[in-house]
CSV table of C-alpha atoms and ligand atoms in Angstrom, one decimal:
chain,number,residue,atom,x,y,z
A,135,MET,CA,16.3,-10.5,61.7
A,136,ALA,CA,15.3,-9.4,58.2
A,137,THR,CA,11.5,-9.4,57.7
A,138,LEU,CA,10.3,-12.1,55.4
A,139,LYS,CA,8.4,-11.0,52.3
A,140,ALA,CA,6.3,-12.6,49.6
A,141,VAL,CA,8.8,-14.1,47.0
A,142,ARG,CA,9.5,-11.9,43.9
A,143,GLY,CA,6.7,-12.2,41.4
A,144,THR,CA,4.2,-13.5,44.0
A,145,ARG,CA,1.7,-11.5,46.0
A,146,ASP,CA,-1.0,-11.6,48.6
A,147,LEU,CA,-4.5,-10.8,47.6
A,148,LEU,CA,-6.3,-9.0,50.3
A,149,PRO,CA,-9.9,-7.8,51.0
A,150,PRO,CA,-11.6,-5.8,49.7
A,151,GLU,CA,-9.8,-6.6,46.4
A,152,THR,CA,-10.6,-10.3,46.8
A,153,ALA,CA,-14.3,-9.5,46.5
A,154,LEU,CA,-13.6,-8.4,42.9
A,155,TRP,CA,-11.8,-11.7,42.3
A,156,ASN,CA,-14.7,-13.6,43.6
A,157,ARG,CA,-17.1,-11.5,41.5
A,158,ILE,CA,-15.2,-12.4,38.3
A,159,GLU,CA,-14.9,-16.1,39.3
A,160,ALA,CA,-18.7,-16.2,40.0
A,161,ALA,CA,-19.5,-14.7,36.6
A,162,ALA,CA,-17.3,-17.3,35.0
A,163,ARG,CA,-18.9,-20.2,36.9
A,164,ARG,CA,-22.4,-18.9,35.9
A,165,VAL,CA,-21.5,-18.6,32.2
A,166,PHE,CA,-19.7,-22.0,32.2
A,167,ALA,CA,-22.8,-23.7,33.6
A,168,ARG,CA,-25.0,-22.1,30.9
A,169,TYR,CA,-22.7,-23.6,28.3
A,170,ASN,CA,-22.7,-27.0,30.0
A,171,PHE,CA,-19.1,-27.0,31.3
A,172,GLY,CA,-18.2,-28.9,34.4
A,173,GLU,CA,-15.3,-28.0,36.7
A,174,ILE,CA,-12.0,-30.0,36.7
A,175,ARG,CA,-9.2,-29.5,39.4
A,176,THR,CA,-5.9,-31.0,38.5
A,177,PRO,CA,-2.7,-31.1,40.7
A,178,ILE,CA,-0.6,-28.0,40.9
A,179,PHE,CA,2.5,-30.0,40.0
A,180,GLU,CA,3.0,-32.6,37.4
A,181,ASP,CA,5.8,-34.8,35.9
A,182,THR,CA,8.1,-32.4,34.0
A,183,GLY,CA,7.8,-34.6,30.9
A,184,LEU,CA,4.1,-33.7,30.5
A,185,PHE,CA,5.0,-30.0,29.8
A,186,ALA,CA,8.1,-30.9,27.7
A,187,ARG,CA,6.1,-33.1,25.4
A,188,GLY,CA,2.8,-31.1,25.6
A,189,VAL,CA,3.9,-27.5,25.5
A,190,GLY,CA,7.1,-28.1,23.6
A,191,GLU,CA,10.8,-28.1,24.5
A,192,GLU,CA,11.6,-25.0,22.4
A,193,THR,CA,9.0,-22.8,23.8
A,194,ASP,CA,10.0,-20.0,26.2
A,195,ILE,CA,7.8,-21.5,28.9
A,196,VAL,CA,9.5,-24.9,28.9
A,197,SER,CA,13.1,-23.8,28.1
A,198,LYS,CA,13.3,-20.8,30.5
A,199,GLU,CA,10.3,-20.3,32.7
A,200,MET,CA,9.4,-23.5,34.6
A,201,PHE,CA,9.8,-24.1,38.3
A,202,THR,CA,11.3,-27.5,38.2
A,203,TRP,CA,12.9,-29.7,40.9
A,204,GLU,CA,14.0,-33.2,41.5
A,205,ASP,CA,11.9,-35.1,43.9
A,206,ARG,CA,13.7,-37.4,46.3
A,207,ALA,CA,14.1,-40.9,44.8
A,208,ARG,CA,11.5,-43.3,46.3
A,209,ALA,CA,14.1,-46.1,46.5
A,210,ALA,CA,17.8,-46.2,46.1
A,211,SER,CA,17.4,-48.1,42.8
A,212,GLU,CA,15.2,-45.5,41.3
A,213,ASN,CA,16.0,-42.2,39.6
A,214,PRO,CA,14.6,-39.1,41.2
A,215,GLN,CA,11.4,-37.9,39.4
A,216,SER,CA,11.6,-34.4,37.8
A,217,LEU,CA,8.5,-32.4,38.9
A,218,THR,CA,7.3,-29.0,37.7
A,219,LEU,CA,4.8,-26.4,39.1
A,220,ARG,CA,2.2,-26.2,36.3
A,221,PRO,CA,3.0,-23.2,34.0
A,222,GLU,CA,-0.5,-23.7,32.4
A,223,ASN,CA,-3.4,-26.1,32.8
A,224,THR,CA,-4.2,-27.5,29.3
A,225,ALA,CA,-1.5,-30.2,29.4
A,226,GLY,CA,-2.8,-31.3,32.9
A,227,VAL,CA,-6.4,-31.4,31.7
A,228,VAL,CA,-5.4,-33.5,28.7
A,229,ARG,CA,-3.4,-35.8,30.9
A,230,ALA,CA,-6.4,-36.3,33.2
A,231,TYR,CA,-8.6,-36.9,30.1
A,232,ILE,CA,-6.3,-39.7,29.0
A,233,GLU,CA,-5.8,-41.1,32.6
A,234,HIS,CA,-9.5,-41.3,33.3
A,235,LYS,CA,-10.4,-42.5,29.8
A,236,LEU,CA,-12.9,-39.7,29.4
A,237,GLY,CA,-12.9,-40.2,25.7
A,238,GLU,CA,-14.5,-43.7,26.1
A,239,SER,CA,-17.9,-42.3,26.8
A,240,GLY,CA,-17.9,-41.0,23.2
A,241,GLN,CA,-19.1,-37.6,24.5
A,242,LEU,CA,-17.5,-34.3,24.1
A,243,GLN,CA,-15.9,-33.3,27.4
A,244,LYS,CA,-16.4,-29.6,28.4
A,245,LEU,CA,-14.2,-28.8,31.3
A,246,TYR,CA,-13.3,-25.6,33.1
A,247,TYR,CA,-10.7,-24.7,35.7
A,248,ILE,CA,-9.8,-21.8,38.0
A,249,GLY,CA,-6.4,-21.8,39.6
A,250,PRO,CA,-2.8,-20.6,40.0
A,251,GLN,CA,-0.1,-21.2,37.4
A,252,PHE,CA,3.6,-20.6,37.7
A,253,ARG,CA,6.1,-19.1,35.3
A,254,ARG,CA,9.5,-17.7,36.0
A,255,GLU,CA,9.0,-14.6,34.0
A,256,ARG,CA,10.4,-11.1,34.7
A,257,PRO,CA,7.7,-9.6,37.0
A,258,GLN,CA,6.0,-6.3,35.9
A,259,LYS,CA,2.5,-4.9,36.0
A,260,GLY,CA,0.2,-7.7,34.9
A,261,ARG,CA,2.9,-10.3,34.8
A,262,TYR,CA,3.6,-12.4,37.9
A,263,ARG,CA,5.4,-15.6,38.7
A,264,GLN,CA,2.3,-17.0,40.4
A,265,PHE,CA,-0.7,-15.9,38.4
A,266,TRP,CA,-4.3,-17.1,38.1
A,267,GLN,CA,-6.1,-18.5,35.1
A,268,ILE,CA,-9.7,-19.2,34.4
A,269,GLY,CA,-9.7,-21.6,31.5
A,270,ALA,CA,-11.8,-24.2,29.7
A,271,GLU,CA,-11.2,-27.1,27.3
A,272,VAL,CA,-13.5,-28.8,24.9
A,273,ILE,CA,-12.1,-32.2,24.0
A,274,GLY,CA,-13.3,-35.6,22.7
A,275,PRO,CA,-12.9,-38.3,20.1
A,276,THR,CA,-13.4,-37.1,16.5
A,277,SER,CA,-16.9,-38.9,16.5
A,278,SER,CA,-18.0,-36.5,19.3
A,279,GLY,CA,-17.7,-33.5,16.9
A,280,SER,CA,-14.6,-32.2,18.7
A,281,GLU,CA,-13.0,-31.2,15.4
A,282,SER,CA,-15.9,-29.2,14.1
A,283,PRO,CA,-15.4,-25.4,13.4
A,284,LEU,CA,-18.7,-24.9,15.2
A,285,ARG,CA,-16.9,-25.7,18.5
A,286,ASP,CA,-14.3,-23.0,17.8
A,287,ALA,CA,-17.0,-20.5,17.1
A,288,GLU,CA,-19.0,-21.5,20.2
A,289,VAL,CA,-16.0,-21.1,22.5
A,290,LEU,CA,-15.2,-17.6,21.0
A,291,GLU,CA,-18.9,-16.6,21.3
A,292,MET,CA,-18.9,-17.8,24.9
A,293,LEU,CA,-15.8,-15.7,25.6
A,294,ALA,CA,-17.5,-12.6,24.3
A,295,THR,CA,-20.5,-13.3,26.5
A,296,LEU,CA,-18.2,-14.1,29.5
A,297,LEU,CA,-16.3,-10.8,29.2
A,298,ASP,CA,-19.6,-8.9,28.9
A,299,GLU,CA,-20.9,-10.7,32.0
A,300,MET,CA,-17.8,-9.7,33.9
A,301,GLY,CA,-18.3,-6.1,32.9
A,302,ILE,CA,-15.1,-5.9,30.8
A,303,ALA,CA,-15.6,-3.5,27.9
A,304,GLY,CA,-13.4,-2.4,25.0
A,305,TRP,CA,-11.6,-5.7,24.2
A,306,THR,CA,-10.6,-6.9,20.7
A,307,LEU,CA,-10.4,-10.4,19.5
A,308,GLU,CA,-7.4,-11.3,17.2
A,309,LEU,CA,-7.8,-14.5,15.2
A,310,ASN,CA,-5.5,-16.7,13.0
A,311,SER,CA,-5.1,-20.2,11.8
A,312,VAL,CA,-1.8,-22.0,12.2
A,313,GLY,CA,-3.0,-25.0,10.2
A,314,SER,CA,-2.6,-28.7,10.6
A,315,ALA,CA,0.6,-30.5,11.7
A,316,ALA,CA,1.4,-31.0,8.0
A,317,ASP,CA,0.8,-27.3,7.2
A,318,ARG,CA,3.0,-26.4,10.1
A,319,ALA,CA,5.8,-28.6,8.8
A,320,ARG,CA,5.5,-27.0,5.3
A,321,TYR,CA,5.5,-23.5,6.9
A,322,ASN,CA,8.6,-24.4,9.0
A,323,ASP,CA,10.4,-25.4,5.8
A,324,THR,CA,9.3,-22.1,4.1
A,325,LEU,CA,10.5,-20.2,7.2
A,326,ARG,CA,13.8,-22.0,7.3
A,327,ALA,CA,14.5,-21.0,3.7
A,328,ALA,CA,13.4,-17.4,4.3
A,329,LEU,CA,15.6,-17.2,7.5
A,330,ALA,CA,18.7,-18.8,6.0
A,331,PRO,CA,20.1,-15.6,4.4
A,332,VAL,CA,19.2,-13.3,7.4
A,333,VAL,CA,19.4,-15.4,10.6
A,334,ASP,CA,23.0,-14.5,11.4
A,335,LYS,CA,21.8,-11.0,12.0
A,336,MET,CA,19.3,-12.2,14.6
A,337,CYS,CA,19.6,-12.9,18.3
A,338,VAL,CA,21.1,-16.2,19.5
A,339,ASP,CA,17.8,-17.6,20.5
A,340,CYS,CA,16.5,-17.1,16.9
A,341,GLN,CA,19.6,-18.6,15.4
A,342,ARG,CA,18.9,-21.8,17.5
A,343,ARG,CA,15.1,-21.7,16.7
A,344,ALA,CA,15.7,-21.3,13.0
A,345,VAL,CA,17.2,-24.8,13.1
A,346,THR,CA,15.1,-26.5,15.7
A,347,ASN,CA,11.6,-24.9,15.5
A,348,PRO,CA,11.5,-21.9,13.1
A,349,LEU,CA,7.9,-21.0,14.0
A,350,ARG,CA,9.1,-19.9,17.4
A,351,VAL,CA,11.2,-17.2,15.8
A,352,LEU,CA,7.8,-15.3,15.5
A,353,ASP,CA,7.7,-15.2,19.4
A,354,CYS,CA,11.0,-13.2,19.5
A,355,LYS,CA,10.6,-10.0,21.5
A,356,VAL,CA,14.1,-8.6,20.7
A,357,PRO,CA,13.4,-5.1,19.1
A,358,GLU,CA,16.3,-5.4,16.6
A,359,ASP,CA,14.9,-8.6,15.2
A,360,GLN,CA,11.4,-7.2,14.5
A,361,PRO,CA,12.1,-5.6,11.1
A,362,ILE,CA,13.4,-9.0,9.9
A,363,ILE,CA,10.4,-10.9,11.4
A,364,ALA,CA,8.0,-8.5,9.6
A,365,THR,CA,9.3,-9.6,6.2
A,366,LEU,CA,8.9,-13.3,6.9
A,367,PRO,CA,6.2,-15.2,5.0
A,368,VAL,CA,2.8,-15.7,6.8
A,369,ILE,CA,1.4,-19.0,7.7
A,370,ALA,CA,-1.9,-18.4,5.8
A,371,ASP,CA,0.0,-19.1,2.6
A,372,SER,CA,1.0,-22.6,3.8
A,373,LEU,CA,-2.5,-23.8,4.7
A,374,ASP,CA,-4.0,-26.7,2.7
A,375,ASP,CA,-7.6,-26.7,1.5
A,376,ASP,CA,-9.0,-28.5,4.6
A,377,SER,CA,-7.4,-26.0,7.0
A,378,LYS,CA,-8.6,-23.1,4.9
A,379,SER,CA,-12.2,-24.3,4.8
A,380,HIS,CA,-12.1,-25.1,8.6
A,381,PHE,CA,-11.0,-21.5,9.2
A,382,ALA,CA,-13.5,-20.1,6.8
A,383,ALA,CA,-16.3,-22.0,8.6
A,384,VAL,CA,-15.1,-20.6,12.0
A,385,LYS,CA,-15.2,-17.0,10.6
A,386,ALA,CA,-18.6,-17.6,9.0
A,387,ALA,CA,-20.1,-18.8,12.3
A,388,LEU,CA,-18.6,-15.8,14.2
A,389,ASP,CA,-20.0,-13.4,11.5
A,390,ALA,CA,-23.5,-15.1,11.9
A,391,ALA,CA,-23.3,-14.7,15.7
A,392,GLY,CA,-22.2,-11.1,15.5
A,393,VAL,CA,-18.9,-11.6,17.2
A,394,GLU,CA,-16.3,-9.1,15.9
A,395,TYR,CA,-12.7,-10.1,15.3
A,396,LYS,CA,-9.6,-8.9,13.6
A,397,LEU,CA,-7.4,-11.2,11.6
A,398,ASN,CA,-3.7,-11.3,12.8
A,399,PRO,CA,-1.7,-13.5,10.4
A,400,ARG,CA,1.3,-13.4,12.8
A,401,LEU,CA,-0.6,-14.8,15.8
A,402,VAL,CA,1.1,-18.2,16.3
A,403,ARG,CA,1.0,-18.2,20.2
A,404,GLY,CA,3.9,-19.3,22.4
A,405,LEU,CA,2.9,-23.0,22.9
A,406,ASP,CA,3.7,-25.7,20.5
A,407,TYR,CA,0.5,-27.7,20.7
A,408,TYR,CA,-1.7,-25.4,18.6
A,409,THR,CA,-3.2,-26.4,15.3
A,410,ARG,CA,-5.7,-24.5,13.2
A,411,THR,CA,-7.6,-21.8,15.1
A,412,THR,CA,-5.5,-19.5,17.4
A,413,PHE,CA,-6.8,-16.4,19.2
A,414,GLU,CA,-6.1,-13.7,21.7
A,415,PHE,CA,-8.3,-11.1,23.4
A,416,LYS,CA,-6.4,-7.8,23.9
A,417,HIS,CA,-7.3,-4.9,26.1
A,418,GLY,CA,-5.9,-1.4,25.6
A,419,GLY,CA,-6.0,-0.5,29.3
A,420,LEU,CA,-3.2,-2.8,30.4
A,421,GLY,CA,0.0,-1.4,28.9
A,422,ALA,CA,2.6,-4.0,27.7
A,423,GLN,CA,0.8,-7.1,29.1
A,424,ASN,CA,-2.3,-6.5,27.0
A,425,ALA,CA,-3.4,-10.1,26.4
A,426,ILE,CA,-6.3,-10.8,28.7
A,427,LEU,CA,-6.7,-14.3,27.4
A,428,GLY,CA,-5.4,-16.6,24.8
A,429,GLY,CA,-6.2,-20.0,23.3
A,430,GLY,CA,-6.7,-22.2,20.3
A,431,ARG,CA,-7.2,-25.6,18.9
A,432,TYR,CA,-4.8,-28.5,19.7
A,433,ASP,CA,-5.9,-31.5,17.6
A,434,GLY,CA,-2.6,-33.4,18.2
A,435,LEU,CA,-1.9,-32.8,21.9
A,436,SER,CA,-3.4,-35.9,23.3
A,437,GLU,CA,-1.4,-38.1,21.0
A,438,ALA,CA,1.8,-36.0,21.8
A,439,VAL,CA,1.5,-37.0,25.4
A,440,GLY,CA,0.7,-40.6,24.7
A,441,GLY,CA,-3.1,-40.7,24.5
A,442,PRO,CA,-5.7,-41.5,21.8
A,443,LYS,CA,-6.6,-39.1,19.1
A,444,ALA,CA,-8.7,-36.4,20.8
A,445,PRO,CA,-9.0,-33.0,19.1
A,446,GLY,CA,-9.7,-30.1,21.3
A,447,ILE,CA,-10.0,-26.4,21.7
A,448,GLY,CA,-9.7,-24.2,24.7
A,449,PHE,CA,-8.5,-20.9,26.3
A,450,ALA,CA,-7.2,-19.4,29.5
A,451,MET,CA,-7.9,-15.9,30.8
A,452,GLY,CA,-5.4,-14.1,33.0
A,453,LEU,CA,-7.4,-13.4,36.1
A,454,ASP,CA,-4.8,-11.0,37.5
A,455,ARG,CA,-5.2,-9.0,34.2
A,456,LEU,CA,-9.0,-9.1,34.3
A,457,VAL,CA,-8.9,-7.6,37.8
A,458,LEU,CA,-6.5,-4.9,36.7
A,459,THR,CA,-8.8,-4.1,33.8
A,460,LEU,CA,-11.9,-3.8,35.9
A,461,GLN,CA,-10.1,-1.7,38.5
A,462,ALA,CA,-8.9,0.7,35.8
A,463,GLN,CA,-12.5,0.8,34.5
A,464,GLU,CA,-14.3,1.3,37.8
A,465,GLY,CA,-11.7,3.4,39.5
A,466,GLU,CA,-9.8,2.5,42.6
A,467,SER,CA,-12.5,4.1,44.8
A,468,ALA,CA,-15.4,1.7,44.0
A,469,PRO,CA,-17.5,1.8,47.2
A,470,THR,CA,-17.2,-1.2,49.4
A,471,LYS,CA,-20.5,-2.7,50.3
A,472,LYS,CA,-21.6,-2.0,53.9
A,473,LEU,CA,-22.8,-4.7,56.3
A,474,ASP,CA,-26.4,-4.9,57.3
A,475,ALA,CA,-25.7,-4.2,61.0
A,476,TYR,CA,-23.2,-3.7,63.8
A,477,VAL,CA,-24.1,-5.0,67.2
A,478,ALA,CA,-22.8,-2.9,70.0
A,479,PRO,CA,-22.8,-4.3,73.6
A,480,LEU,CA,-22.8,-1.5,76.3
A,481,GLY,CA,-20.3,-3.0,78.7
A,482,GLU,CA,-18.3,-6.2,78.9
A,483,SER,CA,-21.0,-8.0,80.9
A,484,LEU,CA,-23.1,-7.9,77.7
A,485,ASN,CA,-20.6,-9.4,75.4
A,486,ALA,CA,-22.0,-12.9,75.6
A,487,ALA,CA,-25.6,-11.7,75.0
A,488,ALA,CA,-24.3,-9.6,72.1
A,489,LEU,CA,-22.7,-12.7,70.6
A,490,GLN,CA,-26.0,-14.5,70.9
A,491,LEU,CA,-27.9,-11.6,69.2
A,492,ALA,CA,-25.3,-11.5,66.4
A,493,ARG,CA,-25.7,-15.2,65.9
A,494,GLU,CA,-29.6,-14.8,65.6
A,495,LEU,CA,-29.2,-12.1,63.0
A,496,ARG,CA,-26.4,-13.9,61.0
A,497,ARG,CA,-28.5,-17.1,61.0
A,498,ALA,CA,-31.4,-15.0,59.5
A,499,GLY,CA,-29.0,-14.2,56.6
A,500,LEU,CA,-27.8,-10.8,57.7
A,501,SER,CA,-24.2,-9.6,57.5
A,502,VAL,CA,-23.2,-8.5,60.9
A,503,GLU,CA,-20.1,-7.2,62.7
A,504,LEU,CA,-19.9,-7.7,66.4
A,505,GLY,CA,-18.5,-4.9,68.6
A,506,ASP,CA,-16.9,-5.1,72.0
A,507,GLY,CA,-18.3,-4.1,75.4
A,508,SER,CA,-15.0,-2.5,76.3
A,509,PHE,CA,-15.7,0.2,73.7
A,510,ARG,CA,-17.2,3.5,74.8
A,511,LEU,CA,-20.5,4.4,73.0
A,512,LYS,CA,-18.8,7.0,70.8
A,513,LYS,CA,-16.1,4.5,69.6
A,514,SER,CA,-18.9,1.9,68.9
A,515,PHE,CA,-20.7,4.5,66.7
A,516,GLU,CA,-17.6,5.4,64.8
A,517,ALA,CA,-16.7,1.7,64.2
A,518,ALA,CA,-20.3,1.0,63.2
A,519,ASP,CA,-20.5,3.9,60.8
A,520,ARG,CA,-17.4,2.7,58.9
A,521,THR,CA,-18.6,-0.8,58.4
A,522,ALA,CA,-22.4,-1.1,58.6
A,523,ARG,CA,-25.6,0.6,57.5
A,524,LYS,CA,-27.2,0.4,61.0
A,525,ILE,CA,-26.1,0.0,64.6
A,526,VAL,CA,-28.0,-2.1,67.1
A,527,ILE,CA,-27.4,-1.1,70.7
A,528,LEU,CA,-27.6,-3.8,73.4
A,529,GLY,CA,-27.6,-2.5,77.0
A,530,GLU,CA,-29.0,-4.0,80.3
A,531,ASP,CA,-32.4,-2.3,79.6
A,532,GLU,CA,-32.6,-3.6,76.1
A,533,LEU,CA,-31.6,-7.1,77.1
A,534,ALA,CA,-34.2,-7.1,79.9
A,535,SER,CA,-37.1,-5.6,77.9
A,536,GLY,CA,-36.3,-7.2,74.5
A,537,ILE,CA,-36.7,-3.8,72.8
A,538,LEU,CA,-33.6,-2.8,71.0
A,539,THR,CA,-32.4,0.6,69.8
A,540,VAL,CA,-31.5,0.8,66.1
A,541,LYS,CA,-29.9,3.7,64.4
A,542,ASP,CA,-29.9,4.0,60.6
A,543,PHE,CA,-26.8,6.0,59.6
A,544,ALA,CA,-28.2,7.0,56.2
A,545,THR,CA,-31.3,8.7,57.6
A,546,GLY,CA,-30.0,9.5,61.1
A,547,THR,CA,-33.2,8.1,62.6
A,548,GLN,CA,-33.2,6.1,65.8
A,549,THR,CA,-36.0,3.6,66.5
A,550,LYS,CA,-37.0,1.0,69.2
A,551,VAL,CA,-37.5,-2.4,67.7
A,552,PRO,CA,-38.8,-5.6,69.4
A,553,ARG,CA,-36.1,-8.3,69.2
A,554,GLY,CA,-38.5,-10.7,67.3
A,555,GLU,CA,-38.9,-8.1,64.5
A,556,LEU,CA,-35.3,-7.0,64.4
A,557,ALA,CA,-34.1,-9.2,61.5
A,558,GLU,CA,-37.0,-8.1,59.3
A,559,ILE,CA,-36.4,-4.4,60.1
A,560,LEU,CA,-32.7,-4.7,59.4
A,561,LYS,CA,-33.3,-6.4,56.1
A,562,SER,CA,-35.6,-3.7,54.9
B,1668,HAM,P1,-1.2,-18.4,27.5
B,1668,HAM,O1,-1.4,-17.4,26.4
B,1668,HAM,O2,0.2,-18.8,27.8
B,1668,HAM,O3,-2.1,-19.7,27.2
B,1668,HAM,O4,-1.9,-17.8,28.9
B,1668,HAM,C1,-3.2,-17.4,28.8
B,1668,HAM,C2,-3.4,-16.1,29.6
B,1668,HAM,O5,-2.8,-16.2,30.9
B,1668,HAM,C3,-2.6,-14.9,29.0
B,1668,HAM,O6,-3.4,-14.3,27.9
B,1668,HAM,C4,-2.5,-13.9,30.2
B,1668,HAM,O7,-3.7,-13.2,30.3
B,1668,HAM,C5,-2.3,-14.9,31.3
B,1668,HAM,N1,-0.9,-15.0,31.7
B,1668,HAM,C6,0.1,-15.7,31.1
B,1668,HAM,N2,1.2,-15.5,31.8
B,1668,HAM,C7,1.0,-14.7,32.8
B,1668,HAM,C8,1.8,-14.1,33.8
B,1668,HAM,N3,3.1,-14.4,34.0
B,1668,HAM,N4,1.2,-13.2,34.7
B,1668,HAM,C9,-0.1,-12.9,34.6
B,1668,HAM,N5,-0.9,-13.4,33.6
B,1668,HAM,C10,-0.4,-14.3,32.7
B,1668,HAM,C11,-2.2,-20.7,28.0
B,1668,HAM,O8,-1.8,-20.8,29.1
B,1668,HAM,C12,-3.0,-21.9,27.4
B,1668,HAM,N6,-3.0,-23.0,28.3
B,1668,HAM,C13,-4.4,-21.4,27.0
B,1668,HAM,C14,-5.1,-22.5,26.3
B,1668,HAM,C15,-6.1,-23.3,26.9
B,1668,HAM,N7,-5.0,-22.9,25.1
B,1668,HAM,C16,-5.8,-23.9,24.8
B,1668,HAM,N8,-6.5,-24.2,25.9
C-alpha cells in the first residue's frame, strides 16, 4: 500500500520548531494585551457567500483559491449550502461583529486572532495551502472613533513594536491610500480609459478585469504585462480632499511616533474590501514571498456583508513567514533548551519509585525526563546528557536512604543530595 503523506501545500509542524511558533505567538499575545486587544476565535469554515461578498468575486482568492464544497442538503426541499474553508479571517470577524451586535455597545472593538487559513495557491517556500495568520481588527460605529487616522497610525505603531518584540529585524513598511469607495470608482473609470487602447496586449485575466474590476489589473503577476502596468495612472491622483487629509494625518502621526515607512503608490492589495490606508511589511530574507504581513482599512466591509456602518482597520501576519525569517536570522542550529533533570532508575523494580520522584520534581515546577530501569547506567547517562542539565540516579540505596546522587553535566561534579532539598538544588 502506498504510504499516506500530508496533502500538497500542507505540512506537519514538529518540535523543536514548534517552540519557535509558540514564542512568536506568546510575543503577539503579550503585545496585544498591552494595546487592549481581546482574542476572538471564529469557525474555520463559513458560508461561501461571506467571502464572495466580503473579499470580492474578482479577487484571485475568491475566483481561484478557495476550498469550497457543497454541504449535504438538510432536507430534500432545501438547496445544499456552499461552504468554504476560510481563506482569511477579516470577513469572519466582521460577520461575528454583526451577528453578536458588538457595535451596539458604542465601544471600539479591538479583536485579535491566531489560526490557520486555507488558499489553493501554488506551494513554494513561504507559500502554503494551509498557513497560519496572527491578525487583529479594530472596528466600531463611527461614533467610537473607528474612522480616525489615529487608529491607523496606532495599528502600524503596534506592528513595529510587535515585530521588535518577536525579534524580527530589517523589515520595511510600505504604505498607500486607495481612497474611499467614491475615489475607487473614479479611479476605476480612469483605469478603464487608460487600459482601453492596450488591454488587448494583456493576459486574458486582465482583459476580463479591465471590464469587471480594473483595479485588480494591478495584482497581475504576468511578467509580459508589467511594462504596461507601470504606465497606468496611480490612485493618489484620484483621491478627494477628505481621503488626502486622512492619509496626511496617518503619515503625520507615524512621523511623530518615529515609525519609518516608504510610500508605494501601486500597493492596492489583493482583497476588494480595502478603503483608504493600505500597507504591507516586507522582509528581504524571504525571496519571492517577501510580505510578512499586510492589511488596511475597510470602512465599507460591514455594510457589504449586510451589517451596519462599521469602519475598521486591521492586518494579518503570515506566521509561517515570521518563523522562516527568524530561522534565517538565528541560524538553524539555535541551541534547544535542556531540561532541568533526568531521573534514572537503576533497574526495573525502581520504575514506580522513579515515577513518583519525577512527579515530585515536576510538581515543584521543574522540567524532567523520566528514564527507564531497563537501561544500563551508561545508556542512561547518554540519554540524560542529550536532554537534561543534570541526572538524578535512583537505586535501591538511594531509595532507602533518601540521599540521591546528582551529576551536573556542565561541571562534571557529582553530589549527594537529600530528597527534601533536591528540587531546590536542581533549580539552582
Ligand atoms: P493577505 O495579504 O492576504 O491579507 O494575507 C496576510 C499575510 O498572510 C500575508 O502578508 C502573508 O504573510 C500571509 N499569507 C498569505 N497567503 C499565504 C500563503 N499561501 N502561505 C503563507 N502565508 C500566506 C489578509 O489576509 C487580510 N485578511 C489582512 C487584513 C486584516 N486586512 C485587514 N484586516
